[in-house]
Amino acid sequence: MRIDFSSGKIVVTSQEIQIRIDGDSQIVLRARADAIALLGGGANVVVANDSEVQWSVRLDDVQQLEEISSCLGVKIN
């Protein structure tokens, strides 16, 4: 699944997430599904946290978070 957001694109499969940030740097953040936490409640943040990665990205709205949740099978906290 591909989701566009104000800072770039999100590519989600059942196994992993990739967040591609627009701009000259062409930053790509990747994480396995089991390293992902989704924070709702108005924050709308994707957090990757395990022994190999630590990052977070704020999304535009809760609908994007719900789409990621559905594809990854990860509950929104």
Backbone as a ProteinNet text record, in pm:
[ID]
protein_1_A
[PRIMARY]
MRIDFSSGKIVVTSQEIQIRIDGDSQIVLRARADAIALLGGGANVVVANDSEVQWSVRLDDVQQLEEISSCLGVKIN
[TERTIARY]
84.1	0	89.4	48.9	121.6	31.6	85.7	13	97.4	38.1	107.1	76.3	179	156.3	240.4	222	280.3	432.3	498.9	645.7	703.2	617.3	667.8	569.4	621.3	540.1	566.6	464.4	477.1	442.9	529.4	504.4	494.4	379.9	353.6	320.1	384.1	346.1	312.4	269.7	239.8	365.5	482.6	609.9	689.1	675.9	760.1	694.6	753.5	711.8	834.5	815.8	919	857.4	926.3	881.5	987.6	946.1	1036.7	1008.4	1106.6	1092.2	1135	1048.8	1081.1	1197.3	1266.8	1375.9	1503.6	1603.5	1731.3	1801.2	1779.6	1847.9	1795.5	1671.2	1607.4	1618	1574.2	1580.2	1475.8	1516.9	1425.7	1441.5	1329.5	1327.1	1257.7	1320.2	1262.1	1257.6	1156.6	1149.5	1058.2	1087.6	1000.1	871.5	766.6	636.7	640.8	718.8	721.6	798.6	863.2	933.6	849.9	728.3	645.8	542.1	528.2	417.8	347.5	216.4	136.2	69.3	96.6	42.3	-66.9	-188.2	-302	-328.8	-455.6	-494.4	-455.4	-455.3	-418.7	-271.6	-187.3	-43.7	-15.8	-79	-64.4	82.4	150.2	293.3	321.4	411.1	465.2	600.6	618.7	742.7	804.8	933.1	1009.4	1110.6	1107.5	1197.3	1231.3	1352.3	1405.9	1557.2	1627.5	1772.4	1846.9	1784.9	1853.1	1810.7	1689.8	1640.6	1566	1571.8	1489.6	1459.9	1332.8	1290.6	1140.5	1093.1	949.6	917	795.2	747.9	602.8	573.1	435.5	363.6	244.7	164	66.3	-3.3	-96.3	-226.8	-277.3	-407.1	-423.1	-527.5	-552.3	-588.7	-645.1	-679.9	-554.9	-444.9	-320.7	-273.1	-285.1	-245.9	-332	-461.8	-553.8	-521.8	-483.2	-446	-320.6	-223.8	-102.1	-135	-218.4	-259.3	-323.4	-411	-481.1	-384.9	-290.9	-197.7	-94.7	-40.7	61.6	3.9	-123	-181.8	-132.5	-100.4	-52.3	-160.3	-189.5	-293.2	-246.2	-338.8	-309.8	-325	-221.5	-224.4	-268.3
-116.4	0	123.7	225.8	352.5	463.4	542.7	654.9	779.8	882.5	1010.4	1094.8	1164.9	1261.5	1384.6	1489.6	1619.9	1618.6	1526.4	1522.4	1418.6	1340.7	1239.2	1127.5	1003.1	884.6	778.4	697.4	583.5	459.2	359.2	231.7	126.9	59	-36.4	-172.2	-275.8	-413.9	-478.8	-602.3	-671	-697.9	-686.4	-717.3	-594.9	-482.1	-366.3	-236.2	-126.6	7.3	82.7	162	252.6	390.9	486.9	626	701	756	827.3	976.7	1048.8	1191.9	1267	1359.9	1440.8	1534.8	1574.3	1670.4	1617.7	1702.1	1667.7	1550.7	1533.8	1428.2	1289	1278.2	1151.2	1050.1	1091.1	1007.8	897	773.9	660.2	595.9	587.9	521.8	387.7	280.8	147	80.1	-4.3	-85.1	-204	-312.1	-430	-397.5	-467	-443.1	-461.9	-558	-582.9	-476.4	-382.3	-272.5	-144.2	-149.8	-29.7	-15.3	108.2	147.7	264.8	269.4	376.8	454.2	583.5	667.5	757	738.4	818.5	930.9	954.2	1056.6	1197.2	1222.9	1354.2	1367	1278.6	1284.9	1234.4	1124.8	1065.6	1041.2	961.4	938.3	789.8	762.4	628.7	625.4	526.9	514.1	378.9	379.4	256	250.6	140.9	130.5	-15.9	-53	-182.8	-169.3	-278	-270.7	-212.3	-211.8	-166.5	-28.5	15.2	145.3	219.5	351	437.7	563.8	582.7	703.8	721.1	841.2	868.2	972.6	962.3	1055.9	1089.7	1218.6	1262.5	1267.3	1208.9	1205.6	1322.4	1338.4	1449.8	1431.7	1305.9	1284.1	1139.5	1115.6	983.7	881.7	925.1	832.2	761.8	833	771.8	668	700.6	607.8	481.7	497.8	384	293.8	352.3	272.7	189.5	250.4	178.7	66.7	96.2	-2.9	-123.2	-97.2	-204.8	-291.6	-230.8	-307.2	-384.2	-321.9	-387.2	-481.8	-461.1	-539.9	-492.9	-364.2	-306.4	-215.4	-232.1	-154.4	-11	84.8	224.6	245	298	325.7	467.5
0	0	0	-71.1	-75.4	-22.9	67.3	127	106.8	47	34.8	157.7	207.8	315.6	287.5	366.2	333.1	323.3	389.7	387.2	292.5	226.8	135.2	109.8	110	80.7	185.8	207.9	297.7	217	221.8	156.2	266.2	270.9	378.3	319.7	373.3	343.7	477.6	474.9	600.2	682.1	620.1	685	730.5	657	686.3	642.9	691	652.4	603.7	498.7	448.7	442.7	498.7	490.8	411.8	298.8	209.1	220.6	273.3	296	170	123.7	6.3	36.3	-69.5	-55.4	-116.6	-116.1	-177.9	-109.2	19.5	94	60.9	15	-19.4	95	211.6	331.1	322.5	353.9	360.4	497.8	571.2	701.3	683.6	731.9	719.9	855	873.7	995.5	970.8	1040.4	1036.7	1113.5	1080.4	1143	1294.4	1342.5	1486.4	1564.8	1495.8	1562.5	1565.6	1511.2	1494	1604.4	1652.3	1741.1	1674.5	1686.8	1629.2	1742.2	1748	1854	1797.4	1848.1	1804.9	1902.1	1930.2	2026	1984.2	1853.1	1803.3	1768.4	1819.9	1789.3	1647.6	1609.5	1476	1440.2	1522.1	1506.9	1484.2	1389.5	1368.1	1438.9	1527.1	1602	1570.7	1536.8	1519.3	1632.5	1707.5	1821.4	1847.2	1815.7	1853.5	1864	1871.3	1891.6	1771.6	1655.2	1534.4	1486.7	1520	1472.2	1581.3	1573.4	1658	1578.3	1544.6	1477	1495.4	1467.1	1470.1	1363.8	1310.1	1208.1	1238.5	1238.4	1258.7	1124.3	1120.8	999.2	997.9	886.1	869.3	945.1	948.4	1011.9	1057.1	1133	1189.7	1082	971	863.3	809.9	794.8	749.4	850.8	977.9	1084.1	1079.9	1056.2	1048.6	929.7	816.1	699.2	727.7	794	830.3	929.3	1025.8	1125.7	1059	964.5	894.8	814.9	747.3	663.3	746.2	851	933	1037.9	1071.7	1180.4	1316.6	1328.1	1452.8	1510.1	1638.4	1706	1729.4	1717.6	1749.7	1899.1	1961.4	2105.9	2133.1
[MASK]
+++++++++++++++++++++++++++++++++++++++++++++++++++++++++++++++++++++++++++++

